[in-house]
Short mmCIF file of N, CA and C in Angstrom, two decimals:
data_model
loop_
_atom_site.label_atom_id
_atom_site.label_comp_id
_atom_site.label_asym_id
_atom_site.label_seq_id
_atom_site.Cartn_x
_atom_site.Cartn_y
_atom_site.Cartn_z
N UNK A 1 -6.84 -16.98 -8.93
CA UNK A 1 -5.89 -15.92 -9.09
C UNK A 1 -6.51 -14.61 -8.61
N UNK A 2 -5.51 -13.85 -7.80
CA UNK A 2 -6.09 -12.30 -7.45
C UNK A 2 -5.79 -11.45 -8.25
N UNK A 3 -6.51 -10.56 -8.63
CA UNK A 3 -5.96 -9.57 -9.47
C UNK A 3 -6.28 -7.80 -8.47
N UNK A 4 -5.55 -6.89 -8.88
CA UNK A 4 -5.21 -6.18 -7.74
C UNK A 4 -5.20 -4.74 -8.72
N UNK A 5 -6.05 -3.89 -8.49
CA UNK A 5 -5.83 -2.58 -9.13
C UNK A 5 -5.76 -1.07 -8.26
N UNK A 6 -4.81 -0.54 -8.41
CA UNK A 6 -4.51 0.61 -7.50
C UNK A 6 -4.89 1.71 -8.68
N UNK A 7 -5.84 2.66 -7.41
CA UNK A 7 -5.96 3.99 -7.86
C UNK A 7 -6.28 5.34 -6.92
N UNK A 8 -6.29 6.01 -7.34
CA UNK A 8 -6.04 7.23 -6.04
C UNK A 8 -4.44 8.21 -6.29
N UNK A 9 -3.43 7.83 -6.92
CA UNK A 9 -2.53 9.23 -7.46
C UNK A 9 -3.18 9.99 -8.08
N UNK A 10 -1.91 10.51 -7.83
CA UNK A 10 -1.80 12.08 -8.81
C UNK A 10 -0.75 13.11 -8.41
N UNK A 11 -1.12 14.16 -8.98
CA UNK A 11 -0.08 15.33 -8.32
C UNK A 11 -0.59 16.25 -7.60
N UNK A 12 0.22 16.48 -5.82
CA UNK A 12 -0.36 17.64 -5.24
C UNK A 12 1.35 18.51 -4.94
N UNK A 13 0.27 19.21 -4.14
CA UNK A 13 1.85 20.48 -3.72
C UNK A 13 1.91 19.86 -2.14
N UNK A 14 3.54 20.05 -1.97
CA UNK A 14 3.77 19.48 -0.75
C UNK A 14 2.67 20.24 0.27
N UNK A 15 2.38 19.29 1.16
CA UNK A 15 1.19 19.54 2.45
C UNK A 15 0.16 19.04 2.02
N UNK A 16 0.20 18.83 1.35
CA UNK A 16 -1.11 18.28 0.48
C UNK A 16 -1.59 16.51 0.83
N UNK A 17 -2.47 15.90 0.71
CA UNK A 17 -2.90 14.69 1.13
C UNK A 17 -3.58 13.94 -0.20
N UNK A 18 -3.45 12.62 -0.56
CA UNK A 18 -4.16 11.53 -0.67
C UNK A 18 -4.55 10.35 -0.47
N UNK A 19 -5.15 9.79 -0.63
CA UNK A 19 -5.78 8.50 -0.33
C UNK A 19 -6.04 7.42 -1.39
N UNK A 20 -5.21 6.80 -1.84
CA UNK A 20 -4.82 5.14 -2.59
C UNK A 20 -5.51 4.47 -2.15
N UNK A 21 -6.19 3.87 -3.12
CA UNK A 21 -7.51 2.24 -3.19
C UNK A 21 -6.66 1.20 -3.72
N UNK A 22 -6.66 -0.17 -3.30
CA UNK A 22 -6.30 -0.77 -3.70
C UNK A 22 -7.71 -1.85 -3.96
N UNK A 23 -8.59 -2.34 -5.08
CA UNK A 23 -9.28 -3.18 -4.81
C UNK A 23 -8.91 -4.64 -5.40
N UNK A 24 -8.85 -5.28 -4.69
CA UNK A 24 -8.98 -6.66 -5.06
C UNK A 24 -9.97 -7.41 -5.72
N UNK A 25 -9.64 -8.55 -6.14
CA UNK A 25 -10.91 -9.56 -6.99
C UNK A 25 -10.53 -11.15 -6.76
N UNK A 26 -11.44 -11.83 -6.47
CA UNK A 26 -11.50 -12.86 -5.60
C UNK A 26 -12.09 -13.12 -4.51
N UNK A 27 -12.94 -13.83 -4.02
CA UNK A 27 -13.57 -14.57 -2.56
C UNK A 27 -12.35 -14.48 -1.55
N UNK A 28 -10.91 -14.76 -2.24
CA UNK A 28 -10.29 -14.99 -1.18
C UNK A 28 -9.13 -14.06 -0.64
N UNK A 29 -9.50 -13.10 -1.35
CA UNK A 29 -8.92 -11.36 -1.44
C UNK A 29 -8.74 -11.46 0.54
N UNK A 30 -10.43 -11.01 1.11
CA UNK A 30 -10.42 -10.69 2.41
C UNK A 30 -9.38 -11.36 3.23
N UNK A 31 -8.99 -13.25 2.85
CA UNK A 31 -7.97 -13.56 4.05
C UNK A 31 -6.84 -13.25 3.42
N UNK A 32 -6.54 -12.63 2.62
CA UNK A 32 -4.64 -12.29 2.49
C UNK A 32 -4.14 -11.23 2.98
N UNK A 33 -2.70 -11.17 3.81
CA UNK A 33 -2.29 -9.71 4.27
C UNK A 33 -1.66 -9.24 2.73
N UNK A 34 -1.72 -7.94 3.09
CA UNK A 34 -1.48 -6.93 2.34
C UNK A 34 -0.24 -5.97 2.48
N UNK A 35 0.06 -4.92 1.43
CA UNK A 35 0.60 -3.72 1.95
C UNK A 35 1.29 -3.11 0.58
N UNK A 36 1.92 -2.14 0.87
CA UNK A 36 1.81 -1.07 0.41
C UNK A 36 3.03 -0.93 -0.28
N UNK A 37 3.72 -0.84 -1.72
CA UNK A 37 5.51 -0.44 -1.40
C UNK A 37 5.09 0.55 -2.68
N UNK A 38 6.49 1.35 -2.67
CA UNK A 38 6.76 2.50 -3.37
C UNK A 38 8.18 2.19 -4.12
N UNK A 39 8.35 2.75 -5.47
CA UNK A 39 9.49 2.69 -5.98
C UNK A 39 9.60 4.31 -6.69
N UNK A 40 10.96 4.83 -6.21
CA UNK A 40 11.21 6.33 -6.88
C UNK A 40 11.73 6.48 -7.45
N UNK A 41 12.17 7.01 -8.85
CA UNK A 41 13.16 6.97 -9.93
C UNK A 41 14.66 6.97 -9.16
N UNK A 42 14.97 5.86 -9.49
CA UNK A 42 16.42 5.51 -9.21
C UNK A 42 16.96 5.03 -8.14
N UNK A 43 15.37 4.04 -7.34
CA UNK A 43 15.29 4.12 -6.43
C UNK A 43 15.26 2.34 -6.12
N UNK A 44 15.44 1.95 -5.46
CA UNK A 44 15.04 0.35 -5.11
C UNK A 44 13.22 0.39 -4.97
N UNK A 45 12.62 -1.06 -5.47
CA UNK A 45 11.53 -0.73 -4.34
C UNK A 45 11.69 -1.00 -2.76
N UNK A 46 10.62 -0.01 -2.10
CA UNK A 46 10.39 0.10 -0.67
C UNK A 46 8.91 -0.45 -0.27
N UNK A 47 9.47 -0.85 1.32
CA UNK A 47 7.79 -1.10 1.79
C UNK A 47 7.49 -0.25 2.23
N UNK A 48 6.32 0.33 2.57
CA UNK A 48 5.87 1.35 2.70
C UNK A 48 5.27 1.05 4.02
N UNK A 49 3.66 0.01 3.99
CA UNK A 49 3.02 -0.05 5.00
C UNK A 49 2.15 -1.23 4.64
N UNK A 50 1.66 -1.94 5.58
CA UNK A 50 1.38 -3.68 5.44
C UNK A 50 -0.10 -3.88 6.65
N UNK A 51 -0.97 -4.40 6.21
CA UNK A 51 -1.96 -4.41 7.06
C UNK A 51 -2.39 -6.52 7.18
N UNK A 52 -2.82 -7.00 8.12
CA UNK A 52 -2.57 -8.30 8.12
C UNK A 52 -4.79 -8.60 7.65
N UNK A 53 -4.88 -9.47 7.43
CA UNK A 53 -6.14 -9.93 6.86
C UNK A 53 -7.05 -9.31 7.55
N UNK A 54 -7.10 -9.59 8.78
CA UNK A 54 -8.41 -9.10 10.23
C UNK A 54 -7.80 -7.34 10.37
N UNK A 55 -6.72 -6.97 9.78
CA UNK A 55 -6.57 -5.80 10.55
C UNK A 55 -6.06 -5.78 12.07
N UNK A 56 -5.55 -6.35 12.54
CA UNK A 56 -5.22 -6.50 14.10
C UNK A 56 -3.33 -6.54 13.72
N UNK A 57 -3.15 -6.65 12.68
CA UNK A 57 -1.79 -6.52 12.86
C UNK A 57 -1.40 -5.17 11.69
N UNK A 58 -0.88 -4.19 11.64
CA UNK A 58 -0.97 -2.76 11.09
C UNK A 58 0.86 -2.10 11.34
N UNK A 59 1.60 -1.76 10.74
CA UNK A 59 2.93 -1.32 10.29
C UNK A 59 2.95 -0.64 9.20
N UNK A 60 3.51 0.68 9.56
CA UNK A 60 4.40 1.47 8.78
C UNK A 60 5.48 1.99 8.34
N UNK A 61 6.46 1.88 8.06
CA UNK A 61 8.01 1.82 8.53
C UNK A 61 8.39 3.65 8.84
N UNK A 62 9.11 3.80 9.54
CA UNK A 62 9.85 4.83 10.06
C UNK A 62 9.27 6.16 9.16
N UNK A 63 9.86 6.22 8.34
CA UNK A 63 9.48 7.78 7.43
C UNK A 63 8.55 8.16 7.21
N UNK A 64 7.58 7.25 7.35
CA UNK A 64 5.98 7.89 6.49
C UNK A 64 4.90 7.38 7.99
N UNK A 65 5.23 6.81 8.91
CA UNK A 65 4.46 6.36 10.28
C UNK A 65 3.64 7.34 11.16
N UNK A 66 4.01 8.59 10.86
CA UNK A 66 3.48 9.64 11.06
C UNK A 66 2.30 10.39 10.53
N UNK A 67 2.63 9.89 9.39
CA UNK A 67 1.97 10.62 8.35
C UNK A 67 0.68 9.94 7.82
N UNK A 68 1.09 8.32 7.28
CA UNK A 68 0.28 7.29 6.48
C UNK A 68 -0.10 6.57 7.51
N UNK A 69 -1.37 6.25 6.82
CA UNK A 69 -2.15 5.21 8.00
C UNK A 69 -2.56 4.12 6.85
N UNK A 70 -2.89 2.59 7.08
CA UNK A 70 -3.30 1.76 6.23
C UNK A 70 -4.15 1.45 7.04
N UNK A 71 -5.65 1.23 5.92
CA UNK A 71 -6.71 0.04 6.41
C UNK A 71 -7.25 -0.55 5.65
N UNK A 72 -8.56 -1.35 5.46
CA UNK A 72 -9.12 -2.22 4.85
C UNK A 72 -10.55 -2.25 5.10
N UNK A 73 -11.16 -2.87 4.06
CA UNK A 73 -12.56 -2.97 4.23
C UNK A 73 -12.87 -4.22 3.32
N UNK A 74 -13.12 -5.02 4.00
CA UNK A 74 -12.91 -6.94 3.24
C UNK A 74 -14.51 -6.70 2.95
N UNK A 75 -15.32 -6.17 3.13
CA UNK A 75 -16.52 -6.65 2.77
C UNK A 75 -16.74 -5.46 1.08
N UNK A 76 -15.52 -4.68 1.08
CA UNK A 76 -15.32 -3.70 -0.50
C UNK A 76 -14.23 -4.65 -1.05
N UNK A 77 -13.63 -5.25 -0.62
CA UNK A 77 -12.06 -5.82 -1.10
C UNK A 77 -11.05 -4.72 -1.22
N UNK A 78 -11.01 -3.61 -0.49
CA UNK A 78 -10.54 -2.69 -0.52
C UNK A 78 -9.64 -2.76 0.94
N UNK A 79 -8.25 -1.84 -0.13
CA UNK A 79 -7.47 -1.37 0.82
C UNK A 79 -7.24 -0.13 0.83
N UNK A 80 -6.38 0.52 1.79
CA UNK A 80 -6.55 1.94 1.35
C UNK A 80 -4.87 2.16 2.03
N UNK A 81 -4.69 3.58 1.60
CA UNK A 81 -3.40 4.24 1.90
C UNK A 81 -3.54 5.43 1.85
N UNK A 82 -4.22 6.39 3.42
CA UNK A 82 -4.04 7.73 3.16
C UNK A 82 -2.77 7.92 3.52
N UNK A 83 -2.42 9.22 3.15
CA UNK A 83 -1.46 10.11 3.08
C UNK A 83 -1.58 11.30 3.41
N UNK A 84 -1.04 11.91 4.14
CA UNK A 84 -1.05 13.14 4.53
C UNK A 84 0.40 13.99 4.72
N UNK A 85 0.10 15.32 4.54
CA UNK A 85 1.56 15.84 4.98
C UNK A 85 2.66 15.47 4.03
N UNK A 86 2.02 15.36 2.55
CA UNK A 86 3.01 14.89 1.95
C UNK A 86 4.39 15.65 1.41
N UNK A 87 5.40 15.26 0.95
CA UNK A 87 6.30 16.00 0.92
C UNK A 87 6.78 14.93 -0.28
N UNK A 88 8.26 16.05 -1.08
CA UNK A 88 8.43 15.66 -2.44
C UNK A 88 9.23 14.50 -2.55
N UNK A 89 9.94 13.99 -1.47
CA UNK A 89 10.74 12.65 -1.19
C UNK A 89 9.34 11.62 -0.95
N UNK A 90 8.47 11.86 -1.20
CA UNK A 90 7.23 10.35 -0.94
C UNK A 90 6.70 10.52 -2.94
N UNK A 91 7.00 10.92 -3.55
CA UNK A 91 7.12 10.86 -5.35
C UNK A 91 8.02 9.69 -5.88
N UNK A 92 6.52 8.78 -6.07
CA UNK A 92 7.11 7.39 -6.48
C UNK A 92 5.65 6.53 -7.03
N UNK A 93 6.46 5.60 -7.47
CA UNK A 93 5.52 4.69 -8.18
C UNK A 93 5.04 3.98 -6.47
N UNK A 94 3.56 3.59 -6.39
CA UNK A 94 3.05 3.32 -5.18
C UNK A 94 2.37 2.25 -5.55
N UNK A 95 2.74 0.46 -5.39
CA UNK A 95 2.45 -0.41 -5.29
C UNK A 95 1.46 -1.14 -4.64
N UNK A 96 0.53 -1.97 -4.74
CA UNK A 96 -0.14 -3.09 -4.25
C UNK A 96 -0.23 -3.90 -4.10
N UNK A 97 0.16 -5.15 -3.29
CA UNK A 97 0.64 -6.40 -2.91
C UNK A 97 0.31 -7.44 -2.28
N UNK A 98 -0.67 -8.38 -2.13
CA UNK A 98 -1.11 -9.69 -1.62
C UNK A 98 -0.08 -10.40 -0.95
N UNK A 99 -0.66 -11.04 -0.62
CA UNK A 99 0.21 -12.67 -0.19
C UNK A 99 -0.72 -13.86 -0.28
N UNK A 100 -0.58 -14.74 0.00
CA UNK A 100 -1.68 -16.24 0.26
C UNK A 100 -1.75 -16.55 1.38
N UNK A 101 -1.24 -15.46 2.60
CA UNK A 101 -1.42 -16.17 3.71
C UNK A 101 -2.16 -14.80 4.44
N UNK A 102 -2.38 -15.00 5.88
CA UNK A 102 -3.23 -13.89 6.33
C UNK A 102 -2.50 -12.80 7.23
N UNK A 103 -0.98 -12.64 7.07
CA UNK A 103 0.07 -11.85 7.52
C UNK A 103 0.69 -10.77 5.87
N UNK A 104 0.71 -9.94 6.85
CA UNK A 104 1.53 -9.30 5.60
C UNK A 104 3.03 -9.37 5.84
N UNK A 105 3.84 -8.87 5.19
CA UNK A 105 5.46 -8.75 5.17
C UNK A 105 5.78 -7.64 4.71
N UNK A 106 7.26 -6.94 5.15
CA UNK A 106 7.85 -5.83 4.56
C UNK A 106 8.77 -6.35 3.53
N UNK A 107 8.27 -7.60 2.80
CA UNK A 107 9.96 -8.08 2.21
C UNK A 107 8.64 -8.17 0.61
N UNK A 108 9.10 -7.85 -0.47
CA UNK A 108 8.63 -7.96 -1.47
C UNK A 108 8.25 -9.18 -2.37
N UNK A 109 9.33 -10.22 -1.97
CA UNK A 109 9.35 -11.57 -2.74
C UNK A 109 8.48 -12.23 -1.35
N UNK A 110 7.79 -12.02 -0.88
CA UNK A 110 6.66 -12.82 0.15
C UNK A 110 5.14 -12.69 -0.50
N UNK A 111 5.15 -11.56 -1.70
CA UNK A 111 3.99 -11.22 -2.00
C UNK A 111 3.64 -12.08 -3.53
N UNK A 112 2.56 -12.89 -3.35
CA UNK A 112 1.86 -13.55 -4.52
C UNK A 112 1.63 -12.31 -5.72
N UNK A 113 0.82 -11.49 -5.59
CA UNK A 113 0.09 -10.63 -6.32
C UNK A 113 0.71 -9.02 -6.27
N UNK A 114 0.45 -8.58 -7.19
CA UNK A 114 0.91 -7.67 -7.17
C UNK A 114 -0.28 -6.39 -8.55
N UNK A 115 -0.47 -5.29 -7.99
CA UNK A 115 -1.16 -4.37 -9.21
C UNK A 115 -0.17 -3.46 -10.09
N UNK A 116 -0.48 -2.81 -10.66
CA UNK A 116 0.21 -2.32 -12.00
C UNK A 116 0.62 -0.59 -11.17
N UNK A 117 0.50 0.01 -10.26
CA UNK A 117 1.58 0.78 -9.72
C UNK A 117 0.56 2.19 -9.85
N UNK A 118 0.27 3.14 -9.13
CA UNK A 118 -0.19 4.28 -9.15
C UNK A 118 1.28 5.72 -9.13
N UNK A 119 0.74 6.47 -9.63
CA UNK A 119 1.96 7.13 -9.50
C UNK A 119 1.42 8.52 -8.52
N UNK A 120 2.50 8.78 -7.50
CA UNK A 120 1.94 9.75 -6.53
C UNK A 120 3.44 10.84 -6.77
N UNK A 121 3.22 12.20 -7.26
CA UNK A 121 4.03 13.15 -7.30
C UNK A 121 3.64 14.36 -6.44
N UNK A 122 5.10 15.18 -6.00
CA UNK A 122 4.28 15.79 -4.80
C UNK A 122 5.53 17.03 -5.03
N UNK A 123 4.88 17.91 -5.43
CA UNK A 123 5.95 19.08 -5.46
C UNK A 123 5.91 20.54 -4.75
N UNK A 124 7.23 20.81 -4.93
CA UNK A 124 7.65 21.83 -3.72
C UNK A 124 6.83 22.53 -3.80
#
């Protein structure tokens, strides 16, 4: 079993930047794709951004592609999610997500694992 803990929120003022850890636990952490989703009060969850096991496959969806970059470091079990340029529409619960295979997905029910949610607030 993977177990998955996100940390790195908090609260900044819009323009402001952070950077989300996601570390994993398990040998077999390094081959699973990954990624990133967000849920905002009253909001569905969203994917955010998805990185594949080796890193050779990397997506961000439309709104934040500019801004957020995802990577990894399999030899920390770490993932990461900077942020930059943030603004008060990216204020949401910010998720961490596995799979068992070595692709990630933007679809939520593809993901085995999941961590307990960081919260990122970002005001005017």
């Amino acid at each position: 079993q993977v177990q998955l803990v996100e940390s790195g929120g908090g609260s900044v003022q819009a323009g402001g930047s952070l950077r989300l850890l996601c570390v994993g636990s398990g040998r077999t952490f390094s081959s699973f794709g990954t990624g990133w989703f967000r849920q905002a009060p009253g909001k569905e969850r969203e994917f955010v951004c998805g990185i594949s096991w080796n890193s050779n496959n990397v997506k961000c969806r439309t709104p934040v592609k500019d801004r957020f970059t995802i990577s990894r470091d399999n030899d920390k079990n770490t993932v990461y999610l900077q942020m930059n340029s943030l603004k008060p529409e990216d204020t949401a619960v910010y998720y961490c997500a596995a799979s068992g295979g070595m692709r990630y997905s933007a679809y939520a029910g593809d993901y085995d694992y999941w961590g307990q949610g960081t919260q990122v607030t970002v005001s005017s």
